[in-house]
mmCIF file of C-alpha atoms in Angstrom:
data_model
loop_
_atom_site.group_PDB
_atom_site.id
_atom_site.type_symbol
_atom_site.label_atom_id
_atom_site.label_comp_id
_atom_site.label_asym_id
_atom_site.label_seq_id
_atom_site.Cartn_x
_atom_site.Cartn_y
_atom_site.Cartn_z
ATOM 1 C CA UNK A 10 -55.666 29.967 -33.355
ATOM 2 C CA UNK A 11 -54.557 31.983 -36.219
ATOM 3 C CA UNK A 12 -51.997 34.646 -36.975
ATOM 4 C CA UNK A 13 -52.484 37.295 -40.294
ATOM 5 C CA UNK A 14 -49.477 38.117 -42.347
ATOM 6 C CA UNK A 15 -51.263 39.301 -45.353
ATOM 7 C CA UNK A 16 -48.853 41.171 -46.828
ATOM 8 C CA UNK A 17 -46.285 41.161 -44.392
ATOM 9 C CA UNK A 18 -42.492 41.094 -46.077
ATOM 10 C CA UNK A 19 -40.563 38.151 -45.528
ATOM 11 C CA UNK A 20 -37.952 40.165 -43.781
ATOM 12 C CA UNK A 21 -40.031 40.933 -41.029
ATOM 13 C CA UNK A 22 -40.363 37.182 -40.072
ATOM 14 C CA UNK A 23 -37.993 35.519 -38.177
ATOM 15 C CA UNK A 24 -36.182 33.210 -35.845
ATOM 16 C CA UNK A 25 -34.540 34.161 -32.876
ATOM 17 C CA UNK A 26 -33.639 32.358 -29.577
ATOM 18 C CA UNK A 27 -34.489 33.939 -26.287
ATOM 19 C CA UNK A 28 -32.922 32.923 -22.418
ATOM 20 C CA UNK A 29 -35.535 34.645 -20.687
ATOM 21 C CA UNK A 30 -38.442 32.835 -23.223
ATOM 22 C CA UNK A 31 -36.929 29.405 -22.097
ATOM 23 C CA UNK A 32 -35.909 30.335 -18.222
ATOM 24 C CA UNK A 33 -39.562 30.593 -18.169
ATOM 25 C CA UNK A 34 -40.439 27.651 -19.685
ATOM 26 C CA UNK A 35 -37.405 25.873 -17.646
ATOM 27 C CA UNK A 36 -39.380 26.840 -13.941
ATOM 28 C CA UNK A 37 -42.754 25.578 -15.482
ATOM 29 C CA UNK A 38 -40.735 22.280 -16.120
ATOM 30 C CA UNK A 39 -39.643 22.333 -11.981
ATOM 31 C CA UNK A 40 -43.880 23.411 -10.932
ATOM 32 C CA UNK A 41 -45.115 21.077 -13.167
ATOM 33 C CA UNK A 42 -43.073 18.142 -13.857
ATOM 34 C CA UNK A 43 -46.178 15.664 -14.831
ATOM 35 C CA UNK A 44 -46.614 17.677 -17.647
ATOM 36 C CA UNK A 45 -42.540 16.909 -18.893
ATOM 37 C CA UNK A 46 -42.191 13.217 -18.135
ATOM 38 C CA UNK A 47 -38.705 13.671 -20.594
ATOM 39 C CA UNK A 48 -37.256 16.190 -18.078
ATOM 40 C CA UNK A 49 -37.478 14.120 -15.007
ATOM 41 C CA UNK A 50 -34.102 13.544 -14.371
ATOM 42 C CA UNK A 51 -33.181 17.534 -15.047
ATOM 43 C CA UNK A 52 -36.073 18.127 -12.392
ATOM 44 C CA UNK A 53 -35.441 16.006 -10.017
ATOM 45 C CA UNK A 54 -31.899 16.746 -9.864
ATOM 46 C CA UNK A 55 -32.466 20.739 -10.187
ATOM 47 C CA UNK A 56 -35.145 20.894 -7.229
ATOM 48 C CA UNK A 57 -32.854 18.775 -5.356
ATOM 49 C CA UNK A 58 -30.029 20.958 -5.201
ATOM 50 C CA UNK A 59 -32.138 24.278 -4.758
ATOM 51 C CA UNK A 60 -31.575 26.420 -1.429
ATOM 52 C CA UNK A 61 -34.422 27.094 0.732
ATOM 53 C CA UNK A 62 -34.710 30.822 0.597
ATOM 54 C CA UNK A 63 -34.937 30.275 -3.004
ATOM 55 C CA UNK A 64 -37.027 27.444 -3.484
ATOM 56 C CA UNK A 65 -39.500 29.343 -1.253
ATOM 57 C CA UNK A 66 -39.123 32.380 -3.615
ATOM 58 C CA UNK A 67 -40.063 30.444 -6.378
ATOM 59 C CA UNK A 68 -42.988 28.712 -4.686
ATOM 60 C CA UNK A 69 -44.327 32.565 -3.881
ATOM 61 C CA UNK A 70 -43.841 33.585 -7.715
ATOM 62 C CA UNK A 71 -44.984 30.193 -9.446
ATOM 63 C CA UNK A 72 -48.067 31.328 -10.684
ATOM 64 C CA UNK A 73 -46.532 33.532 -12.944
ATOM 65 C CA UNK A 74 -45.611 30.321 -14.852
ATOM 66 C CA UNK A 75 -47.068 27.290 -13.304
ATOM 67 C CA UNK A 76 -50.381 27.118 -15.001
ATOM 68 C CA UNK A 77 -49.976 29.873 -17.534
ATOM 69 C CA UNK A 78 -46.867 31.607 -19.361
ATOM 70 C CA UNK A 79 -46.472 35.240 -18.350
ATOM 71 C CA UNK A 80 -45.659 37.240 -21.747
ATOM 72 C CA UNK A 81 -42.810 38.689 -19.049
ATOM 73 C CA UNK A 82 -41.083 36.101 -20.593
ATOM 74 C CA UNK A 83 -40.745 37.648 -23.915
ATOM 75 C CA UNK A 84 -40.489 41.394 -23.688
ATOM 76 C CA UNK A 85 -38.993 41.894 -26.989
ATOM 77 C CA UNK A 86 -42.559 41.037 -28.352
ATOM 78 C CA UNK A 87 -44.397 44.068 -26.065
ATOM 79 C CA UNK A 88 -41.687 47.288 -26.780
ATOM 80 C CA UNK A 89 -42.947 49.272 -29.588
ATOM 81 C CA UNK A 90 -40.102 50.755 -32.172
ATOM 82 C CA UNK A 91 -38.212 47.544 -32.034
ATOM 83 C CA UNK A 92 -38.159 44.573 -34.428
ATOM 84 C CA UNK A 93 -38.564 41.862 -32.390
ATOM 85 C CA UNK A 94 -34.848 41.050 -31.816
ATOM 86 C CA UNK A 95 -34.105 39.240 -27.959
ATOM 87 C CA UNK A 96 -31.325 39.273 -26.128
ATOM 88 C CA UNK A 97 -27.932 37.982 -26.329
ATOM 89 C CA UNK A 98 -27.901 36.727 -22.513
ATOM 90 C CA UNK A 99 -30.194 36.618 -19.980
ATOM 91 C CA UNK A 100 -29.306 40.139 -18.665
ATOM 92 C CA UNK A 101 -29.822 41.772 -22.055
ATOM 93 C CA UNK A 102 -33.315 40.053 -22.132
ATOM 94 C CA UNK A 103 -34.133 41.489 -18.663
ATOM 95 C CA UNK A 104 -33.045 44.581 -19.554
ATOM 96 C CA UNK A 105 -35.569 43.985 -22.058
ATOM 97 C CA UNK A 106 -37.867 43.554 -19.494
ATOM 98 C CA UNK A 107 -37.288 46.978 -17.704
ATOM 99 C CA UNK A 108 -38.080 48.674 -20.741
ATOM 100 C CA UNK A 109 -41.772 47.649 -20.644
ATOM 101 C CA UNK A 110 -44.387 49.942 -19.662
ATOM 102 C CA UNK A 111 -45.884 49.344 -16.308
ATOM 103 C CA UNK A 112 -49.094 49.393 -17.634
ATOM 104 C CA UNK A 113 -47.819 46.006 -20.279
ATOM 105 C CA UNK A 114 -45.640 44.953 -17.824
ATOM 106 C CA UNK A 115 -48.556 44.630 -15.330
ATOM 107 C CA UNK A 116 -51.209 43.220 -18.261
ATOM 108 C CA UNK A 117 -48.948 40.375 -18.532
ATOM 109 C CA UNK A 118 -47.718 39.184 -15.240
ATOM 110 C CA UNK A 119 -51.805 39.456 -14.295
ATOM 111 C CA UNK A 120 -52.561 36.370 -17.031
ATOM 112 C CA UNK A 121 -52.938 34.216 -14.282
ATOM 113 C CA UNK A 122 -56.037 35.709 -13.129
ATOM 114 C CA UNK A 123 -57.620 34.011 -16.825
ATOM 115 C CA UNK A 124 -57.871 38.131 -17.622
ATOM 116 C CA UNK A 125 -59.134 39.449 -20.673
ATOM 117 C CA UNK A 126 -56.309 39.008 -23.004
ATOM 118 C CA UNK A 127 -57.690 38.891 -26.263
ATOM 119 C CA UNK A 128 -59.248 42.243 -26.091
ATOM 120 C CA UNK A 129 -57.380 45.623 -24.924
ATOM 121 C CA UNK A 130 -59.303 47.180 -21.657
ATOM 122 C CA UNK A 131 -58.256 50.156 -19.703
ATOM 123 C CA UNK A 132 -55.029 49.238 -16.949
ATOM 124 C CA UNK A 133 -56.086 48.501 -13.743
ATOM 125 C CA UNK A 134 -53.516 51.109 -12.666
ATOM 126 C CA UNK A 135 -55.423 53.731 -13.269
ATOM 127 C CA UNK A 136 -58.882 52.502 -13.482
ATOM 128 C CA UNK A 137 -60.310 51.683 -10.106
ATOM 129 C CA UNK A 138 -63.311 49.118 -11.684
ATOM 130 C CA UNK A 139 -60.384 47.387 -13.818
ATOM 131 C CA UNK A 140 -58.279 47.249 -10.643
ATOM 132 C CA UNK A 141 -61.336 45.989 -8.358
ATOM 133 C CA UNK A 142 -61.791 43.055 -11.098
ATOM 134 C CA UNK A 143 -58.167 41.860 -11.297
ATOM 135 C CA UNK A 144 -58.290 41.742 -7.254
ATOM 136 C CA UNK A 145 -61.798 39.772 -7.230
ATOM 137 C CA UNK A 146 -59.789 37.383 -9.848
ATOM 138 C CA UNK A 147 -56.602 36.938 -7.829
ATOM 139 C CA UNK A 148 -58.931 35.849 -4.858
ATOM 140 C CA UNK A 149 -60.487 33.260 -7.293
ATOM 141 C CA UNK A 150 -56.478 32.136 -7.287
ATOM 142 C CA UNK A 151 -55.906 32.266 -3.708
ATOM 143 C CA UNK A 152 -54.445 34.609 -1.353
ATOM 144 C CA UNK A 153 -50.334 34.311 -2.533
ATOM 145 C CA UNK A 154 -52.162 35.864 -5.806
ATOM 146 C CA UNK A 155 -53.972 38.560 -4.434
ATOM 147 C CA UNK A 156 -50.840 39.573 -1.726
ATOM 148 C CA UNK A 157 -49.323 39.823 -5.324
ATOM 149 C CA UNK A 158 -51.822 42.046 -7.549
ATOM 150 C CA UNK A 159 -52.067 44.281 -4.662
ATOM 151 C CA UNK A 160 -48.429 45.023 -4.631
ATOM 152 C CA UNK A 161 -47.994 44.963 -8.276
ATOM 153 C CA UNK A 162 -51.043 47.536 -8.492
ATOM 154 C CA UNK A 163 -49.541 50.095 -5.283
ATOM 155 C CA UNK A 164 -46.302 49.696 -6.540
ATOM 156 C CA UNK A 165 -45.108 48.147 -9.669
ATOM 157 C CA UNK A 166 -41.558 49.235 -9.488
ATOM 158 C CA UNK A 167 -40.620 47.151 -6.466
ATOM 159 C CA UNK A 168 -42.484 43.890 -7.688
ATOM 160 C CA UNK A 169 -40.461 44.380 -10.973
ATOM 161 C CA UNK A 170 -37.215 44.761 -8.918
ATOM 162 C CA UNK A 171 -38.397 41.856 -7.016
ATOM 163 C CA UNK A 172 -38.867 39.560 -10.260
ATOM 164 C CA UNK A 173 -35.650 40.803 -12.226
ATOM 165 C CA UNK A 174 -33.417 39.161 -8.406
ATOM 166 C CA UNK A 175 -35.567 36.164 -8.280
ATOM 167 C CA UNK A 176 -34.781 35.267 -11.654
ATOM 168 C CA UNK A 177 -31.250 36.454 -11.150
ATOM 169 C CA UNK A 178 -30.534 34.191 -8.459
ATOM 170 C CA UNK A 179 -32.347 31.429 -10.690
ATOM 171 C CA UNK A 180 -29.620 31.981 -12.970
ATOM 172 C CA UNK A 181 -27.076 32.147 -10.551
ATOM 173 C CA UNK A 182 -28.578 28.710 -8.892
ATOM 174 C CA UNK A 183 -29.029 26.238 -12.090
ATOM 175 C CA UNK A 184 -29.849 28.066 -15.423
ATOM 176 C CA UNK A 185 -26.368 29.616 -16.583
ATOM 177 C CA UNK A 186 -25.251 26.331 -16.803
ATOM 178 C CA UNK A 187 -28.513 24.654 -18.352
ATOM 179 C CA UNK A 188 -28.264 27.519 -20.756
ATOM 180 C CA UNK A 189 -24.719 26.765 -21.662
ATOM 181 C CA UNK A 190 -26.129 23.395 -22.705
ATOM 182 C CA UNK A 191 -28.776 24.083 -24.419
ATOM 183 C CA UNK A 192 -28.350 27.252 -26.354
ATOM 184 C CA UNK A 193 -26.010 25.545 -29.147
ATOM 185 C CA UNK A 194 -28.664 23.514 -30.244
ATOM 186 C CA UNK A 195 -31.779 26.161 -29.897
ATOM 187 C CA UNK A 196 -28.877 28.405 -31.990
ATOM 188 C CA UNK A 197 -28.399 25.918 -34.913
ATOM 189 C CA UNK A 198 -32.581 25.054 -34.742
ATOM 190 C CA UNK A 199 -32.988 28.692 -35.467
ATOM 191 C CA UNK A 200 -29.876 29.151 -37.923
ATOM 192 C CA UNK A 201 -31.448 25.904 -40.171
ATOM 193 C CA UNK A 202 -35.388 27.326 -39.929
ATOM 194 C CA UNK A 203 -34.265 30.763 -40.770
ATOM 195 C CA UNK A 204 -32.171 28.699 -43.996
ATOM 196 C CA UNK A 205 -35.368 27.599 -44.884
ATOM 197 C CA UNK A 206 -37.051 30.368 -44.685
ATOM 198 C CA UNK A 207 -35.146 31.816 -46.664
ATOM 199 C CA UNK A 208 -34.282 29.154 -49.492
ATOM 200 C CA UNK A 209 -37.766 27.149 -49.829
ATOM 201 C CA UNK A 210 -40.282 30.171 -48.590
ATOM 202 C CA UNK A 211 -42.267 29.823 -45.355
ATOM 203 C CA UNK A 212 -44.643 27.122 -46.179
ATOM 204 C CA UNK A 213 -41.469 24.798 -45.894
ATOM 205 C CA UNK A 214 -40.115 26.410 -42.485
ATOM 206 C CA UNK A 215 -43.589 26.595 -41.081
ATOM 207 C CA UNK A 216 -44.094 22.674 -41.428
ATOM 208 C CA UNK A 217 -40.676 22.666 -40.066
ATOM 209 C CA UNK A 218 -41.364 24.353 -37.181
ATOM 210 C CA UNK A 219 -44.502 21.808 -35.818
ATOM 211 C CA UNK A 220 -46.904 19.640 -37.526
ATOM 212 C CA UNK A 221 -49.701 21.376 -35.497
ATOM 213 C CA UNK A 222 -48.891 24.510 -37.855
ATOM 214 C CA UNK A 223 -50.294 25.442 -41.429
ATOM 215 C CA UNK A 224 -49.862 28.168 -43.855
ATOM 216 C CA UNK A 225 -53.451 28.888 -45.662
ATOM 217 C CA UNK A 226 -53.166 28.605 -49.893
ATOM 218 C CA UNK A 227 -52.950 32.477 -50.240
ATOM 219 C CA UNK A 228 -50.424 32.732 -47.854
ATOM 220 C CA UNK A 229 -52.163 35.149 -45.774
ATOM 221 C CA UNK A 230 -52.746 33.364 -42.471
ATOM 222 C CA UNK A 231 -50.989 31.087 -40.537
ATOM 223 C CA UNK A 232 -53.067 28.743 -38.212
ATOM 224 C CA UNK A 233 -51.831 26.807 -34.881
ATOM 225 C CA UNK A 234 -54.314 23.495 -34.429
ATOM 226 C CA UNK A 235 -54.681 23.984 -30.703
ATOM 227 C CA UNK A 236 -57.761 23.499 -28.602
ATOM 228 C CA UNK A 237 -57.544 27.395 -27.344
ATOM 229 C CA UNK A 238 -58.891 30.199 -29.720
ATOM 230 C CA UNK A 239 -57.487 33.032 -30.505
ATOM 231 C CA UNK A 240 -56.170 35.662 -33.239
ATOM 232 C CA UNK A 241 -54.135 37.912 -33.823
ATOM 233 C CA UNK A 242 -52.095 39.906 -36.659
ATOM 234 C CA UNK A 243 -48.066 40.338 -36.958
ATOM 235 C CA UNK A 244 -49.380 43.803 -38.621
ATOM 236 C CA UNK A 245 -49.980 45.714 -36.117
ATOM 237 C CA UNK A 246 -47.251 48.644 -35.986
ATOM 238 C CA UNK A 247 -47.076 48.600 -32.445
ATOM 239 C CA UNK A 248 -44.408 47.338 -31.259
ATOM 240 C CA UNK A 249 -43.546 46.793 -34.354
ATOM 241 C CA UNK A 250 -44.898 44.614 -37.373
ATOM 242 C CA UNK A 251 -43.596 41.047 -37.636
ATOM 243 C CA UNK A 252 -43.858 37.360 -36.533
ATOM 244 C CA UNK A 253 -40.838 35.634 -34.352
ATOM 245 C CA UNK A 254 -40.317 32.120 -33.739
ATOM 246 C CA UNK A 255 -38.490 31.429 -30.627
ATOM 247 C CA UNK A 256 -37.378 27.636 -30.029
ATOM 248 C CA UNK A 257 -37.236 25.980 -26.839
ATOM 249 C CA UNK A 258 -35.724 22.500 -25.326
ATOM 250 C CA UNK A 259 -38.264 22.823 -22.460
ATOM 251 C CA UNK A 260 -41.221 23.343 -24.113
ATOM 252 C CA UNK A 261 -42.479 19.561 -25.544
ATOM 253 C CA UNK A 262 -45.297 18.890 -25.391
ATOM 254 C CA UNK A 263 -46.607 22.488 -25.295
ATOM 255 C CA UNK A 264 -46.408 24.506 -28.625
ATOM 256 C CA UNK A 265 -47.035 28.637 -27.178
ATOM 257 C CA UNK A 266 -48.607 31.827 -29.418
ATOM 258 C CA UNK A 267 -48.131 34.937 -27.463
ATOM 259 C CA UNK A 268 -51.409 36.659 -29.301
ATOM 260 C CA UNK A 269 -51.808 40.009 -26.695
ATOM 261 C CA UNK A 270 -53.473 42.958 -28.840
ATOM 262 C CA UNK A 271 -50.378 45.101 -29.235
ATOM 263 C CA UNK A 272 -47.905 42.660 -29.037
ATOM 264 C CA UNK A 273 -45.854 41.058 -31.933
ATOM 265 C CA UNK A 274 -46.844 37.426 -32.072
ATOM 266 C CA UNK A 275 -44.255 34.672 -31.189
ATOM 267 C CA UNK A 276 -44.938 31.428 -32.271
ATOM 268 C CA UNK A 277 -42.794 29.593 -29.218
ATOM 269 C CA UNK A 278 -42.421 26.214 -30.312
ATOM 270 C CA UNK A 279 -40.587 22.819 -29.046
ATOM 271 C CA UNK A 280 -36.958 21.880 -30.943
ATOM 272 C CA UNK A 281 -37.953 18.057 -32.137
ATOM 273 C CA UNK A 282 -36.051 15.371 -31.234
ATOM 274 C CA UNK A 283 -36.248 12.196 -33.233
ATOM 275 C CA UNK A 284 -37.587 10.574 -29.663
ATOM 276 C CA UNK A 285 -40.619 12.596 -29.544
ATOM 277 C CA UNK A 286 -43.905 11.890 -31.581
ATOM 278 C CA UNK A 287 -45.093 14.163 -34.554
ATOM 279 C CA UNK A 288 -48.233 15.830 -32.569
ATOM 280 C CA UNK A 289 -51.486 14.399 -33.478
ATOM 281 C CA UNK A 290 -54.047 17.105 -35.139
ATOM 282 C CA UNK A 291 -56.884 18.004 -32.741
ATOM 283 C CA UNK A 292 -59.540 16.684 -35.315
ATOM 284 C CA UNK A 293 -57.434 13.307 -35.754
ATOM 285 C CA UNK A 294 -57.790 12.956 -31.913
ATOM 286 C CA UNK A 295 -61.248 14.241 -31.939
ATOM 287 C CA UNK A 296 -62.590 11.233 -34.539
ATOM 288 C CA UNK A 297 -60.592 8.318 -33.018
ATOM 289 C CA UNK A 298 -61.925 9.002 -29.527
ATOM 290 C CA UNK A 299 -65.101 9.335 -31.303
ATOM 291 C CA UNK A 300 -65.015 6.385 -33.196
ATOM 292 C CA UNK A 301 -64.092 4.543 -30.492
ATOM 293 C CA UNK A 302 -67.256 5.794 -28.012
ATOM 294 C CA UNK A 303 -69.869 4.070 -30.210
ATOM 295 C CA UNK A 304 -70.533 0.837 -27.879
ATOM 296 C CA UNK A 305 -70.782 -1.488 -30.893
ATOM 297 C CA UNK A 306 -67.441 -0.662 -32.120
ATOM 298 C CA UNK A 307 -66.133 -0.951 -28.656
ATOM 299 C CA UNK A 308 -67.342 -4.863 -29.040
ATOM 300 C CA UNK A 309 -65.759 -5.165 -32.846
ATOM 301 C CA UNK A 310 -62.051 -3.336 -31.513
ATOM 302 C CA UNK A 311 -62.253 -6.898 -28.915
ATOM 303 C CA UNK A 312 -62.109 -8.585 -31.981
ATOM 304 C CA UNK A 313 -60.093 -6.398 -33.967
ATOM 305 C CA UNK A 314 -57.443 -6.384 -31.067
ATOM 306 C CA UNK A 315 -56.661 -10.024 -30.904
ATOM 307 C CA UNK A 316 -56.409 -10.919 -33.958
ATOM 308 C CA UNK A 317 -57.735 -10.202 -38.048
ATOM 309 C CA UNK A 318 -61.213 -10.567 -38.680
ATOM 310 C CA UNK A 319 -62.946 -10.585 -42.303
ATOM 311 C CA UNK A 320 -66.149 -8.387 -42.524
ATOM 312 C CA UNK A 321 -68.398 -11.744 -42.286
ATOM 313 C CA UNK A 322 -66.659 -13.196 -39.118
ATOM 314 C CA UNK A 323 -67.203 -10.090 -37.749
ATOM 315 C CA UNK A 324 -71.019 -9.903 -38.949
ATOM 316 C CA UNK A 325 -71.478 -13.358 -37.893
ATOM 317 C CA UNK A 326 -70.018 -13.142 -34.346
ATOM 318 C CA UNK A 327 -72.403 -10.243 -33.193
ATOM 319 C CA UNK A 328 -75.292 -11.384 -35.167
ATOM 320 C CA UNK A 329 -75.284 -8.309 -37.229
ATOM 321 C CA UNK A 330 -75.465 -7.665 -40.756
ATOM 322 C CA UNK A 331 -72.009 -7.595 -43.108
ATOM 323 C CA UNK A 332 -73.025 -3.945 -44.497
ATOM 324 C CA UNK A 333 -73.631 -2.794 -41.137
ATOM 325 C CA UNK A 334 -70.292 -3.476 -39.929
ATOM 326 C CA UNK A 335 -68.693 -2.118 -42.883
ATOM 327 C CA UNK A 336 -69.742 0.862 -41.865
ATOM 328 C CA UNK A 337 -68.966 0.644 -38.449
ATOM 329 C CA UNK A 338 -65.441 -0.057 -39.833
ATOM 330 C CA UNK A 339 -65.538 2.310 -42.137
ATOM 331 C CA UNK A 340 -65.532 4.923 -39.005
ATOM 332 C CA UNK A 341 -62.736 3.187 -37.479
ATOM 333 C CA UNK A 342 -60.055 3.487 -40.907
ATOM 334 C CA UNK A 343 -60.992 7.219 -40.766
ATOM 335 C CA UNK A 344 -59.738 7.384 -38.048
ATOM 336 C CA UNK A 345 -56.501 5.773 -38.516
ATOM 337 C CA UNK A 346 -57.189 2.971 -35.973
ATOM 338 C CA UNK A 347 -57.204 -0.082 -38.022
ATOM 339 C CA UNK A 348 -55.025 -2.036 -40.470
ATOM 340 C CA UNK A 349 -56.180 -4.335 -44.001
ATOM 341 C CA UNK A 350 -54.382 -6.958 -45.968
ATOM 342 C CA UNK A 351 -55.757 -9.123 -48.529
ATOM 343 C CA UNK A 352 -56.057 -12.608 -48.172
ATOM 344 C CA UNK A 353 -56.696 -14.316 -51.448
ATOM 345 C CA UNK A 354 -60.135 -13.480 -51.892
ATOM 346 C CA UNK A 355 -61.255 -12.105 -48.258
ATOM 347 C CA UNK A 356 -59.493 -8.584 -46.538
ATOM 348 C CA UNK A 357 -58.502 -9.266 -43.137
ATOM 349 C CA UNK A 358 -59.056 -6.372 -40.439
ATOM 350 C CA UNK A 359 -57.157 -5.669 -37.514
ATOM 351 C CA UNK A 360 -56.852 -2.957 -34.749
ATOM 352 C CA UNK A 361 -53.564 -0.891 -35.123
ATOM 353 C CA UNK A 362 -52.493 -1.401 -30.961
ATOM 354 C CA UNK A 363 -49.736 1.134 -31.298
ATOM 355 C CA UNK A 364 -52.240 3.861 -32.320
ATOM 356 C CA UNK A 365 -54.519 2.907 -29.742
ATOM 357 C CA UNK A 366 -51.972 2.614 -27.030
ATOM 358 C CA UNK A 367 -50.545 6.246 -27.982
ATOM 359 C CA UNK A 368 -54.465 7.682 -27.792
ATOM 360 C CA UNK A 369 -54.257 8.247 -23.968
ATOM 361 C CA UNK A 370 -50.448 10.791 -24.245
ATOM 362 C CA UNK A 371 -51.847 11.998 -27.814
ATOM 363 C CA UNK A 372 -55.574 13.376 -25.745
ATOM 364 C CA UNK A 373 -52.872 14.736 -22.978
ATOM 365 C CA UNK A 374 -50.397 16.532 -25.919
ATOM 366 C CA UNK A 375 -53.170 17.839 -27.207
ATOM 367 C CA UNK A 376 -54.736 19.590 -24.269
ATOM 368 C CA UNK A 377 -51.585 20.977 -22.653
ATOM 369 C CA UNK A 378 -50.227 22.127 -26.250
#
């Protein structure tokens, strides 16, 4: 996924912290708490201590952030003539959310249907084949979706009422306090980045921000290493040109790019903690489950795993040649999976088992990021 910024000033790029971004992100955590294994206590606890009527509420509206994350969630990034800023509190960042169009408020909260996004197409509130395709992919969802792009289409007003209490009364219920926690340290992740941005250029803050981001040599593009493609460009003057980062204490291991034609990008990205991995690149992953497929090497890492193993042990235990299983571990230090010392003369091989054990939550990081 990539983002252009050729020739965007630096002024126009920035960091900004967002309560509605991470109340979002906060009821993904409570729908899907297998993909947060580090919030378990928080959702456990939370769901616990939710009423009924509004545990229900949320069960009728989880689609809007179960499985995808509705750009309702940042409005600042959809309002043309504004820079990008969010709001102060939650109310200012709803307020936010009133001032979107129905026609972009209606493009976003119908994501879940897997609609176009990349690509601008006629509203399905006034175009009767758009609006018979987003109801023949709500019914692909199930029937709470289509009950819900039928009323969003006959009447968006009351559905946006609708959201703006639901997430009310989620504020009311557990996120003023969770945001009283949390903010200080999204605040002071965003202060130091936007330091950095400022002092060492946005390479620097960019790396900062996630390993799984890079700014090209010309510094004209910034790419995201995530399995999804997409692009976009923080030129576009409508809403407005620019880039935002938004952190988020909710959001590990998923690392968001809101990339909607017309909308300024956000790069929404997890604040790391010094107990969570860097991210492993998508090509890293991609050659150690690779290089670990090929059946021969399967036999060698049996070896490799128990203890270290010269090249002519190894040849002369599977009655192969030495050169040939060079090269089979030649594949396997590409990929990071092994370690070498020298022994006098000979250079022992061994399996790195911390590498290998992290292989199964790296493939699952990469994936949901």
């Amino acid at each position: 996924m990539t983002i252009d910024i050729t020739g965007l000033p630096p002024e126009r790029i920035g960091f900004a912290i967002s309560p509605l971004a991470e109340l979002g992100l906060a009821l993904h955590a409570l729908s899907e708490p297998g993909h947060h294994p580090g919030l378990h206590g928080w959702a456990t606890a939370t769901a616990a201590a939710l009423k009924p009527d509004l545990a229900d509420r949320m069960h009728e509206a989880e689609f809007l952030w179960r499985h995808t994350f509705s750009d309702v969630f940042m409005p600042f990034a959809g309002i043309p003539g504004r820079d990008g800023g969010t709001g102060a509190t939650l109310a200012e960042d709803l307020d936010l959310l009133d001032q979107l169009s129905d026609e972009r408020f209606t493009s976003a909260a119908l994501e879940f249907t897997c609609n176009l996004y990349t690509v601008k197409t006629p509203s399905p509130l006034h175009d009767p084949a758009m609006r018979a395709r987003a109801l023949e992919l709500a019914a692909n969802r199930g029937p709470r979706q289509v009950d819900f792009t039928r009323r969003l289409l006959d009447d968006p007003a009351s559905v946006r009422a609708w959201l703006r209490r639901l997430l009310e009364d989620c504020d009311q219920a557990f996120f003023a306090d969770t945001w009283r926690r949390t903010r200080v340290q999204l605040a002071a992740d965003a202060r130091h980045k936007a330091e950095l941005l400022r002092r060492k250029g946005l390479a620097e803050a960019v790396q900062a921000v996630s390993a799984a981001l890079s700014l090209d040599d010309g510094g004209n593009r910034i790419a995201i290493d995530k399995l999804s493609e997409g692009h976009t460009t923080a030129l576009d003057p409508e809403p407005g040109a620019g880039l935002t980062f938004v952190p988020t204490s909710f959001g590990w291991p998923h690392l968001m790019v809101l990339h909607a034609p017309g909308w300024r990008p956000v790069i929404h990205y997890p604040v790391h903690g010094p107990e969570l991995p860097s991210p492993a690149s998508v090509e890293l992953l991609k050659r150690r489950m690779e290089a670990l497929a090929h059946p021969m090497r399967m036999r060698l890492c049996r070896n490799l795993a128990r203890s270290p193993n010269t090249t002519g042990e190894l040849a002369e235990q599977h009655g192969i040649s030495a050169p040939e299983v060079s090269r089979h571990l030649a594949v396997l230090k590409r990929a990071g999976l092994l370690t070498t010392r020298r022994r006098g003369r000979y250079v022992l091989h061994q399996l790195d088992l911390t590498v290998v054990a992290r292989l199964g939550s790296d493939f699952l990081e990469g994936v949901l990021r």
